[in-house]
XYZ file of C-alpha atoms in Angstrom:
710
model
C -0.174 -0.041 0.020
C 2.902 2.318 0.570
C 3.813 2.145 -2.903
C 0.613 4.039 -4.111
C 1.096 6.817 -1.596
C 1.306 10.217 -3.224
C 3.816 12.704 -1.754
C 2.548 16.270 -1.698
C 5.721 17.852 -0.424
C 8.687 18.945 -2.546
C 11.470 16.617 -3.181
C 14.760 18.296 -1.984
C 17.155 18.925 -4.830
C 19.900 16.361 -5.606
C 23.355 17.152 -4.491
C 25.511 19.117 -6.608
C 27.696 16.933 -8.940
C 31.119 18.618 -9.202
C 31.874 16.767 -12.263
C 28.941 18.325 -14.517
C 28.268 21.932 -15.752
C 24.737 23.020 -15.249
C 22.956 24.170 -18.186
C 22.471 27.955 -17.919
C 19.127 29.713 -18.698
C 18.620 32.715 -20.714
C 19.514 34.965 -17.915
C 22.764 33.459 -17.609
C 23.479 33.397 -21.466
C 25.742 36.498 -21.169
C 27.973 35.370 -18.370
C 28.009 31.755 -19.351
C 31.290 31.629 -21.128
C 33.256 32.941 -18.159
C 31.465 30.735 -15.404
C 33.436 27.793 -15.912
C 32.282 24.748 -13.648
C 29.694 27.080 -12.033
C 32.304 29.182 -10.277
C 31.640 32.799 -10.228
C 33.269 35.235 -12.568
C 36.290 36.945 -11.076
C 35.958 40.595 -10.251
C 39.003 41.555 -12.378
C 37.538 39.824 -15.461
C 34.165 41.679 -15.206
C 36.148 44.976 -14.755
C 38.161 44.191 -17.775
C 35.347 43.536 -19.947
C 33.460 46.806 -18.751
C 36.680 48.632 -19.539
C 36.968 47.148 -22.928
C 33.233 47.946 -23.716
C 33.627 51.626 -22.342
C 36.907 52.133 -24.344
C 35.532 50.683 -27.488
C 32.299 52.705 -27.415
C 31.885 55.145 -30.298
C 31.158 57.972 -27.684
C 34.427 57.408 -25.901
C 36.493 57.171 -29.209
C 34.685 60.402 -30.300
C 35.824 62.017 -26.987
C 39.270 60.588 -27.189
C 39.542 62.014 -30.852
C 38.291 65.302 -29.481
C 40.785 65.520 -26.752
C 43.778 64.450 -29.016
C 42.721 66.857 -31.792
C 42.427 69.981 -29.509
C 45.749 68.949 -27.602
C 47.650 68.532 -30.878
C 46.299 71.724 -31.926
C 48.186 73.408 -29.027
C 51.067 71.310 -29.598
C 51.391 71.996 -33.241
C 50.432 75.557 -32.900
C 53.248 75.854 -30.517
C 55.644 74.068 -32.925
C 54.420 76.408 -35.744
C 54.884 79.603 -33.584
C 58.446 78.564 -32.595
C 59.432 77.598 -35.981
C 58.492 81.112 -37.192
C 60.261 82.707 -34.373
C 63.234 80.824 -35.043
C 63.023 81.479 -38.783
C 62.621 85.211 -37.990
C 65.677 85.246 -35.786
C 68.012 83.019 -37.672
C 69.037 82.282 -41.186
C 67.328 78.865 -41.070
C 64.775 79.781 -43.835
C 67.446 80.698 -46.169
C 69.453 77.550 -45.458
C 66.347 75.532 -46.251
C 65.645 77.214 -49.593
C 69.207 76.851 -50.597
C 69.340 73.045 -49.782
C 66.045 72.629 -51.707
C 67.306 74.607 -54.755
C 70.473 72.486 -54.912
C 68.558 69.351 -54.472
C 66.287 70.236 -57.439
C 69.456 71.324 -59.431
C 68.551 74.924 -59.659
C 71.976 76.360 -58.919
C 70.875 79.846 -59.965
C 68.223 79.905 -57.256
C 70.570 78.316 -54.775
C 72.937 81.398 -55.341
C 70.133 83.928 -54.937
C 69.247 82.456 -51.619
C 72.835 82.339 -50.407
C 72.947 86.161 -51.255
C 69.763 86.638 -49.337
C 71.125 84.887 -46.391
C 74.362 86.711 -46.549
C 72.483 89.984 -46.544
C 70.196 88.814 -43.528
C 73.399 87.948 -41.397
C 74.879 91.236 -42.123
C 71.770 93.187 -41.118
C 71.613 90.954 -38.035
C 75.169 91.712 -37.107
C 74.584 95.305 -37.483
C 71.718 95.279 -34.971
C 73.616 93.369 -32.427
C 76.598 95.913 -32.769
C 73.808 98.570 -32.253
C 72.720 96.961 -28.934
C 76.229 97.605 -27.516
C 75.652 101.328 -27.529
C 72.042 101.252 -26.941
C 72.205 101.964 -23.137
C 74.293 105.155 -23.494
C 72.048 106.334 -26.243
C 68.988 105.345 -24.070
C 70.443 107.382 -21.067
C 71.060 110.466 -23.312
C 67.624 110.089 -24.727
C 65.886 109.847 -21.427
C 67.942 112.809 -19.940
C 67.198 115.017 -22.861
C 63.520 113.936 -22.668
C 63.196 114.680 -19.192
C 64.650 118.101 -19.326
C 62.607 118.696 -22.515
C 59.538 117.783 -20.777
C 60.075 119.606 -17.671
C 60.809 122.801 -19.575
C 57.480 122.364 -21.328
C 55.476 121.873 -18.429
C 57.168 124.980 -16.784
C 56.509 127.217 -19.938
C 52.842 125.826 -19.876
C 52.387 126.622 -16.070
C 53.699 130.304 -16.544
C 51.453 130.755 -19.345
C 48.568 129.650 -17.171
C 49.673 131.671 -14.278
C 49.808 134.899 -16.369
C 46.357 134.053 -17.898
C 44.668 133.579 -14.476
C 46.973 136.062 -12.414
C 47.464 133.182 -9.905
C 51.183 132.431 -9.267
C 50.040 128.845 -8.045
C 49.242 127.837 -11.526
C 52.778 127.588 -12.369
C 53.040 124.170 -10.845
C 49.376 123.000 -12.110
C 50.756 121.140 -15.362
C 53.368 119.430 -13.128
C 50.936 118.061 -10.748
C 48.478 117.144 -13.423
C 51.294 114.795 -14.623
C 51.734 113.575 -11.271
C 48.122 112.825 -10.871
C 48.311 110.866 -14.233
C 51.056 108.719 -13.105
C 49.297 108.018 -9.825
C 45.903 106.735 -11.645
C 48.014 104.975 -14.162
C 49.684 102.987 -11.433
C 46.346 102.464 -9.623
C 44.708 100.907 -12.836
C 47.678 98.818 -13.492
C 47.595 97.388 -10.007
C 44.011 96.698 -10.483
C 44.380 95.125 -13.780
C 47.475 93.284 -13.447
C 46.245 90.438 -11.271
C 43.386 89.269 -13.612
C 45.838 89.957 -16.674
C 48.427 87.482 -14.924
C 45.831 84.936 -14.373
C 43.977 85.355 -17.906
C 47.269 85.858 -20.007
C 48.552 82.407 -20.190
C 45.006 81.310 -21.311
C 44.890 83.705 -24.011
C 48.324 82.657 -25.163
C 47.197 79.002 -25.194
C 43.913 79.981 -27.243
C 46.150 81.768 -29.538
C 48.553 78.642 -30.021
C 45.525 76.503 -30.452
C 44.015 78.888 -33.087
C 47.343 78.585 -34.925
C 47.354 74.828 -34.718
C 43.711 74.603 -35.881
C 44.425 76.745 -38.933
C 47.486 74.763 -39.850
C 45.602 71.516 -39.047
C 48.391 70.179 -37.043
C 46.141 67.258 -35.603
C 46.807 63.686 -36.995
C 44.386 62.831 -39.640
C 42.622 60.201 -37.462
C 41.726 62.774 -34.955
C 40.040 64.982 -37.094
C 36.237 65.055 -37.769
C 34.923 62.720 -40.399
C 34.173 65.463 -42.992
C 37.735 66.779 -42.580
C 39.389 63.310 -42.649
C 37.805 62.996 -46.220
C 40.029 65.049 -48.443
C 38.409 64.244 -51.742
C 37.715 67.370 -53.465
C 40.137 69.523 -51.559
C 41.665 72.460 -53.354
C 45.282 71.591 -54.448
C 48.020 73.434 -52.733
C 51.646 73.084 -52.742
C 52.006 71.326 -49.655
C 49.267 68.703 -50.834
C 51.159 68.186 -54.060
C 54.600 67.669 -52.269
C 52.941 65.196 -49.444
C 51.458 63.299 -52.391
C 54.774 62.930 -54.230
C 56.516 62.134 -50.870
C 54.154 59.227 -50.177
C 54.487 57.642 -53.708
C 56.754 54.875 -52.369
C 59.813 56.177 -54.278
C 62.639 56.009 -51.502
C 65.058 58.556 -53.469
C 61.978 60.897 -53.960
C 60.940 60.633 -50.355
C 64.613 61.151 -49.068
C 65.228 64.321 -51.218
C 62.041 65.887 -49.925
C 62.830 65.092 -46.390
C 66.163 66.793 -46.931
C 64.482 69.825 -48.426
C 62.571 70.348 -45.154
C 59.607 72.657 -45.334
C 60.663 73.901 -48.841
C 59.806 70.811 -50.690
C 57.558 72.997 -52.899
C 60.729 74.288 -54.365
C 60.112 71.457 -56.782
C 56.957 73.085 -58.061
C 56.211 75.570 -60.555
C 53.405 77.850 -59.771
C 50.091 76.109 -59.644
C 47.798 77.501 -62.290
C 44.139 77.252 -63.093
C 43.757 75.072 -66.274
C 40.137 74.813 -67.392
C 38.151 72.681 -64.790
C 41.328 71.868 -62.826
C 44.777 73.099 -62.100
C 48.394 72.258 -63.616
C 51.576 72.234 -62.180
C 55.259 70.907 -63.276
C 57.275 68.926 -60.878
C 60.911 69.091 -61.152
C 62.061 65.792 -59.981
C 65.407 65.400 -57.897
C 68.340 63.597 -59.050
C 67.970 59.881 -59.079
C 64.162 59.821 -59.771
C 62.913 59.190 -63.429
C 59.626 60.379 -64.821
C 58.712 56.732 -65.677
C 58.739 55.929 -61.941
C 56.310 58.616 -61.316
C 54.101 58.022 -64.179
C 53.745 54.263 -63.349
C 52.241 55.312 -60.071
C 49.365 57.388 -61.417
C 46.685 55.732 -59.267
C 48.443 56.134 -56.082
C 49.326 59.689 -56.788
C 45.695 60.449 -57.688
C 44.649 58.838 -54.339
C 47.390 61.107 -52.540
C 45.912 64.050 -53.973
C 42.327 62.934 -52.987
C 41.158 62.484 -56.691
C 40.098 59.518 -58.661
C 42.630 58.085 -61.233
C 40.867 59.450 -64.153
C 41.070 62.946 -62.695
C 44.824 63.151 -62.803
C 46.940 63.102 -65.977
C 50.678 62.948 -66.029
C 52.537 64.173 -69.024
C 56.287 65.046 -69.986
C 56.841 68.570 -70.646
C 59.787 69.948 -72.593
C 61.780 70.498 -69.578
C 64.310 67.742 -68.591
C 63.449 65.569 -65.548
C 60.091 67.143 -65.168
C 56.431 65.671 -65.104
C 53.354 67.961 -65.589
C 50.360 67.224 -63.578
C 46.964 68.277 -64.562
C 44.532 67.771 -61.656
C 40.793 68.074 -62.296
C 38.343 69.659 -59.727
C 36.543 66.755 -58.271
C 33.677 65.481 -60.387
C 34.373 68.244 -62.944
C 35.108 65.730 -65.871
C 31.631 64.012 -65.364
C 29.973 67.514 -66.367
C 28.784 67.579 -69.913
C 30.574 70.199 -72.386
C 28.607 72.796 -74.377
C 27.034 71.684 -77.625
C 28.929 71.905 -80.913
C 29.211 75.187 -82.672
C 28.149 73.073 -85.871
C 24.804 72.849 -84.039
C 24.633 76.440 -82.317
C 25.956 78.391 -85.478
C 23.678 77.683 -88.347
C 25.996 80.045 -90.565
C 29.255 78.186 -89.930
C 31.162 77.460 -92.950
C 34.320 75.241 -93.438
C 37.722 75.509 -95.184
C 39.529 72.444 -96.114
C 42.882 74.152 -96.576
C 43.157 76.692 -93.936
C 40.346 75.976 -91.542
C 40.114 73.932 -88.281
C 37.247 71.747 -87.225
C 35.854 72.392 -83.796
C 36.011 68.968 -82.334
C 35.463 69.546 -78.635
C 37.341 70.913 -75.569
C 40.588 70.055 -74.152
C 41.018 69.467 -70.436
C 41.810 73.119 -69.709
C 38.267 73.898 -71.309
C 39.765 75.479 -74.447
C 38.094 74.738 -77.853
C 39.961 71.848 -79.379
C 40.502 72.560 -83.169
C 41.903 70.013 -85.719
C 43.316 70.736 -89.206
C 42.078 68.050 -91.785
C 44.269 69.472 -94.680
C 45.763 66.445 -96.472
C 45.357 64.231 -93.170
C 45.005 60.529 -93.186
C 42.985 59.955 -89.968
C 42.462 56.914 -87.611
C 40.102 56.658 -84.842
C 39.880 53.492 -82.578
C 38.169 52.336 -79.436
C 36.035 49.728 -77.761
C 32.463 49.206 -78.880
C 29.843 51.851 -77.811
C 32.153 54.439 -76.816
C 31.285 57.085 -79.285
C 33.671 56.339 -82.272
C 31.266 56.786 -85.040
C 29.843 60.122 -83.578
C 33.413 61.407 -83.195
C 34.391 60.638 -86.796
C 31.081 61.877 -88.164
C 31.465 65.121 -86.322
C 34.735 66.031 -88.280
C 33.047 64.947 -91.576
C 30.027 67.103 -90.967
C 32.271 70.067 -90.490
C 34.240 69.368 -93.703
C 31.072 68.806 -95.575
C 30.335 72.520 -95.338
C 33.138 73.164 -97.653
C 31.335 72.579 -101.123
C 34.689 71.695 -102.890
C 35.189 68.469 -100.597
C 33.911 65.108 -102.208
C 33.136 62.200 -99.856
C 33.189 58.609 -100.569
C 31.834 56.753 -97.538
C 31.787 53.067 -96.558
C 29.794 52.283 -93.463
C 30.473 48.515 -92.659
C 27.984 48.655 -89.785
C 24.908 49.731 -91.666
C 22.607 50.840 -89.120
C 22.022 54.464 -90.419
C 24.675 56.212 -88.884
C 25.702 57.787 -92.015
C 22.331 57.751 -93.755
C 22.078 61.654 -93.774
C 24.870 61.576 -96.354
C 22.620 60.518 -99.130
C 22.546 63.329 -101.770
C 25.841 64.721 -100.174
C 28.346 62.004 -100.507
C 29.208 60.726 -104.146
C 29.359 57.110 -102.951
C 27.679 55.902 -99.714
C 27.826 52.084 -99.125
C 26.113 50.536 -95.882
C 26.097 47.324 -94.531
C 28.138 44.455 -92.871
C 28.235 41.851 -95.239
C 31.010 40.463 -97.529
C 29.260 42.130 -100.567
C 29.489 45.312 -98.854
C 33.114 44.692 -98.139
C 33.606 44.171 -101.774
C 31.717 47.329 -102.582
C 33.908 49.261 -99.977
C 37.090 47.778 -101.503
C 36.180 48.838 -104.913
C 35.329 52.210 -103.568
C 39.040 52.505 -101.966
C 40.586 50.943 -105.135
C 38.639 53.705 -107.346
C 40.135 56.359 -104.894
C 43.593 54.675 -105.246
C 43.189 54.918 -109.172
C 41.998 58.593 -109.002
C 45.074 59.271 -107.027
C 47.308 57.721 -109.663
C 45.515 59.702 -112.507
C 46.123 63.052 -110.611
C 49.790 62.280 -109.875
C 50.365 62.073 -113.579
C 48.332 65.179 -114.332
C 50.540 68.262 -115.595
C 52.304 69.941 -112.920
C 50.424 72.834 -111.407
C 47.139 71.207 -111.693
C 44.767 72.213 -108.769
C 43.195 69.066 -107.418
C 40.019 69.348 -105.318
C 39.817 67.360 -102.153
C 38.503 63.727 -102.187
C 37.923 62.209 -98.799
C 37.294 58.519 -98.275
C 35.613 57.355 -95.046
C 35.460 53.741 -93.843
C 33.537 53.166 -90.664
C 33.885 49.770 -88.994
C 37.210 49.102 -90.902
C 37.825 46.062 -88.832
C 34.952 44.356 -90.816
C 36.994 44.941 -94.012
C 40.280 43.787 -92.472
C 38.433 40.581 -91.114
C 36.557 39.625 -94.125
C 37.367 36.414 -95.953
C 35.553 37.472 -99.267
C 37.623 36.117 -102.426
C 37.584 37.482 -105.868
C 37.402 35.561 -109.230
C 41.182 36.257 -109.461
C 41.632 34.297 -106.180
C 42.657 37.394 -104.446
C 41.012 38.290 -101.119
C 39.159 41.448 -100.997
C 39.548 41.735 -97.001
C 42.054 40.545 -94.656
C 45.151 42.036 -93.051
C 47.695 40.327 -95.266
C 49.795 41.928 -98.051
C 47.453 40.102 -100.555
C 44.528 41.873 -99.487
C 43.155 44.181 -102.130
C 41.707 46.631 -99.421
C 44.897 46.606 -97.409
C 46.837 47.219 -100.525
C 44.367 50.274 -101.509
C 44.520 51.993 -98.247
C 48.482 51.517 -98.075
C 48.727 53.076 -101.520
C 46.563 56.015 -100.639
C 48.659 56.463 -97.420
C 51.782 56.516 -99.294
C 51.165 59.329 -101.860
C 47.520 60.395 -101.533
C 48.041 63.549 -99.458
C 50.132 65.181 -102.291
C 46.998 65.306 -104.526
C 44.484 65.928 -101.853
C 43.227 62.149 -101.721
C 42.878 61.171 -98.150
C 41.325 58.282 -96.230
C 39.772 58.178 -92.775
C 39.266 54.859 -90.996
C 37.398 53.991 -87.714
C 37.710 50.725 -86.183
C 37.198 48.682 -82.970
C 39.456 46.832 -80.625
C 42.730 47.422 -82.369
C 44.923 44.314 -82.877
C 47.287 43.138 -85.632
C 44.431 41.255 -87.110
C 41.767 44.194 -87.021
C 44.425 46.970 -87.953
C 47.482 45.888 -89.532
C 50.775 47.801 -88.407
C 51.450 49.331 -92.012
C 47.903 50.751 -92.150
C 47.701 52.272 -88.643
C 51.263 53.803 -88.923
C 50.393 55.491 -92.228
C 47.872 58.005 -90.519
C 48.922 61.553 -89.753
C 46.187 61.897 -87.009
C 45.584 58.893 -84.612
C 43.003 59.033 -81.976
C 41.816 56.571 -79.323
C 38.749 56.399 -77.278
C 38.451 53.865 -74.342
C 40.787 50.926 -74.936
C 41.283 47.811 -72.795
C 44.916 47.386 -72.351
C 48.125 49.396 -72.694
C 49.283 47.082 -75.532
C 46.076 48.130 -77.597
C 46.810 51.821 -76.625
C 50.153 51.523 -78.211
C 48.854 49.894 -81.331
C 46.373 52.825 -81.705
C 48.411 55.805 -80.790
C 52.098 54.420 -81.084
C 54.563 53.751 -78.263
C 55.947 57.223 -78.261
C 52.535 58.765 -77.267
C 52.074 56.116 -74.621
C 55.439 56.602 -73.049
C 54.803 60.392 -72.967
C 51.701 60.026 -70.798
C 48.814 59.302 -73.285
C 46.547 56.838 -71.659
C 43.251 55.729 -73.299
C 43.559 52.509 -71.385
C 42.976 54.505 -68.265
C 39.501 56.071 -69.381
C 36.475 54.723 -67.843
C 34.350 52.547 -70.192
C 30.732 53.683 -70.395
C 31.366 56.870 -68.516
C 34.085 58.659 -70.724
C 32.088 58.333 -74.027
C 33.566 60.694 -76.671
C 36.623 61.235 -74.737
C 39.636 60.668 -77.374
C 43.357 60.917 -76.899
C 44.794 62.354 -80.210
C 48.528 62.008 -81.282
C 50.196 63.154 -84.433
C 49.834 65.991 -86.741
C 46.733 68.455 -86.964
C 46.194 69.288 -83.501
C 47.888 71.894 -81.410
C 50.217 70.378 -78.826
C 52.110 72.115 -76.110
C 55.903 72.069 -76.513
C 57.281 68.730 -75.562
C 53.777 66.939 -75.484
C 53.073 63.905 -77.817
C 49.281 63.816 -77.306
C 46.271 65.700 -76.165
C 42.968 64.509 -74.369
C 39.827 66.000 -76.019
C 36.255 65.744 -74.850
C 34.334 65.892 -78.146
C 31.165 67.444 -78.920
C 28.240 64.960 -79.334
C 25.945 65.516 -82.310
C 22.904 63.236 -82.398
C 21.272 61.929 -85.642
C 18.808 64.762 -85.689
C 21.370 67.398 -85.448
C 23.663 65.602 -87.949
C 20.738 65.585 -90.326
C 20.056 69.277 -90.135
C 23.754 70.108 -90.724
C 23.942 67.689 -93.491
C 20.906 69.465 -95.099
C 22.992 72.845 -94.651
C 25.763 71.343 -96.510
C 23.650 69.892 -99.384
C 22.277 73.500 -99.784
C 25.516 74.766 -100.683
C 26.052 72.258 -103.446
C 24.705 71.913 -106.955
C 23.104 68.515 -106.092
C 25.055 65.317 -105.722
C 23.795 61.823 -107.014
C 24.882 59.239 -104.352
C 25.686 55.928 -105.726
C 25.409 52.815 -103.533
C 28.326 51.085 -105.321
C 31.161 52.129 -107.420
C 30.144 51.645 -111.110
C 32.349 49.632 -113.493
C 34.585 51.650 -115.738
C 32.627 52.378 -118.981
C 33.393 54.722 -121.774
C 32.093 58.150 -121.060
C 29.958 59.778 -123.576
C 30.735 63.607 -123.214
C 28.041 64.735 -125.654
C 25.345 62.738 -123.966
C 26.183 64.219 -120.690
C 26.231 67.735 -121.809
C 22.918 67.299 -123.405
C 21.663 65.729 -120.073
C 22.713 68.615 -118.093
C 21.369 71.171 -120.397
C 17.944 69.644 -120.332
C 15.413 71.709 -122.485
C 17.377 74.944 -122.355
C 18.008 76.365 -125.555
C 21.455 77.713 -124.372
C 23.437 77.730 -121.484
C 26.778 79.401 -120.179
C 29.768 77.344 -120.450
C 30.549 77.820 -116.491
C 27.162 76.534 -115.649
C 27.503 73.539 -118.099
C 30.834 72.598 -116.538
C 29.362 73.039 -112.885
C 26.518 70.580 -113.703
C 28.922 68.279 -115.229
C 30.984 68.178 -112.004
C 27.986 67.452 -110.046
C 26.750 64.689 -112.455
C 30.168 62.932 -112.622
C 32.841 64.449 -110.261
C 35.345 61.899 -110.962
C 35.190 62.760 -114.666
C 34.520 66.444 -114.675
C 35.224 68.145 -111.666
C 38.613 69.270 -113.087
C 37.413 70.183 -116.576
C 38.392 73.736 -117.621
C 36.784 75.871 -120.218
C 39.185 74.725 -122.909
C 38.222 71.114 -122.082
C 34.606 71.741 -122.628
C 35.381 73.718 -125.986
C 37.580 70.888 -127.277
C 34.948 68.446 -126.602
C 32.196 70.528 -128.531
C 34.466 71.657 -131.529
C 35.174 67.969 -132.418
C 31.633 67.483 -133.324
C 30.938 70.863 -134.734
C 29.083 72.463 -131.698
C 31.712 74.862 -130.483
C 30.608 77.409 -127.923
C 29.760 80.846 -129.025
C 29.876 84.252 -127.465
C 26.632 86.352 -127.003
C 26.371 89.248 -124.704
C 30.124 89.024 -123.887
C 29.621 85.423 -122.265
C 30.284 82.149 -123.967
C 27.336 79.870 -124.312
C 26.460 76.273 -125.456
C 23.844 75.775 -128.130
C 21.253 73.187 -127.794
C 20.474 73.077 -131.422
C 23.997 72.596 -132.527
C 24.513 69.955 -129.719
C 21.152 68.252 -131.010
C 22.622 68.240 -134.695
C 25.835 66.892 -133.737
C 24.146 63.830 -131.835
C 22.050 63.238 -134.768
C 24.773 63.288 -137.043
C 26.630 60.999 -134.811
C 23.640 58.451 -134.621
C 23.283 58.559 -138.370
C 26.804 57.817 -138.901
C 26.500 54.902 -136.341
C 23.574 53.586 -138.405
C 25.286 53.601 -141.621
C 28.369 51.859 -139.904
C 26.160 49.239 -138.661
C 24.305 48.820 -142.204
C 27.554 48.633 -144.022
């Protein structure tokens, strides 16, 4: 029965097992790691954790930074004031400047500072010598002043006594002076105590203000907005510090030896467009290549992004030129092209310069296209076609220039040239490559005809443009003669024609422009790219590609299209070669080109068409056939009974520029005299008769019919 009894009282807890660790509840979760084997956490551990928590708290750290910052302002201000006092009393400043000039190799400046130091020492010696006789001069001056003052007071007292007829007034001025001295002493006694108490604090505040102005506190102790130096104005000290911290030991040691005069390496910092420019004369033992190879680190030291710092080599020896953009300035758009804003703009192929954009200084970037072969390359979708088309649009405003254009992309980027270009081929296929090859070969043959023309013949400009030229260099199209139309080898018809025009075309105003992507030896053969007078590159992927596009000399001189930002720096081109104005010693220039969209390009093309007599645009180069001059003359005359010979020649040139653009009045006369329809003069002006021309055509047709019948 006892087994069924239910006990209604609490069972005492079991004895604690010293070999087990009790499972802590939620309230013990925080202290469980320290409570080993159920033992209480030692006081020293709890105190240590509390101290670590308090020290690591953000408020504690902020308070520590605040205390360190203001303490270092005082310490640094004291150091600055002491240094200024020392510089003012000694020749230390002149010694530092002389050492800096010697380290920079500027011996003439070193001699100038030595002369200034010598003059300072001589003046200081003279002041010290004057101190030896100062007590004697002071005693004499005091005695003379006292006598003069007493005499003056006596004369003043006598004058007052005479005026008041009271003899006691003779001593009134002297007594007034004594009273003044008495109250001065009283006031000084009252003020002296507080002044002695407050004076040191005022001096401390002054030192703090100097240190705060000079930012003598360590950077980690500064507020967050001051620790971030991105966008700060560029000063000599910032440039020198940035150069010192590049990681070049020889440069760091040389700057350290210069003391505070490290800015002696720098030319004046001048505003240059949306940034500043400064030349840095490197000390002996430091090469320009070492500095250029650390462009990113230098930019970060200056508080800028890499694309906001450009390093080039000026004409001066052992010097690098830094152009440092204002923070974010290169992301701002540039104004619209003058071609868009000035409807009355004209072009001059021979003497004019195309407004292509702005350089980094913000000045207009102008380029001469006179007898210039041009190459522009870059990665896909970076503004290559727009940059190339902008130059062609400007040149189209000169009616004397003839265009043959091959667009091997074929998406309509050049469609506004219909009625403006004599030849316009659009498309990416092998058949289009064949047509473009025929177009370039026709330009080569025209060049040869011009080279064989009589000396002194004036040749009108002929510009051939091939956009997406990598399609031609990569095409595998083969002709009936087994010769490849495209390709980059010496057997390629396209390559041979381009090479031939590069060799001799400029002499007779036949030039070729090419735009291509991703420059490689396959997409752009060496012989082709090196034949251009102007070479421009947008964003590229590697330094090797940049050298292919612009040449090793330009890249070694600081050109860096591979440092541009893909997708952000659209339309930014690095240009090398002839045609662009370069600073002395520079091998390239960076241009932010104007963007002209399709609508604006169409409007400009329409203005160019209005300046011409009308151009029939061919979509392929026709096969060579005998040209019937009489039929062409009859075609351009239409139903007119007579027409001035000048107008006939102008219409013939518009009908077939390759044949008639260089015809002179004797050429037309000779062609008509041969068939008995010579021009005649009426009203003092030579005319062509429609009736005589019709008779000549009828007679020729009759003779041809008789020949066929016979």
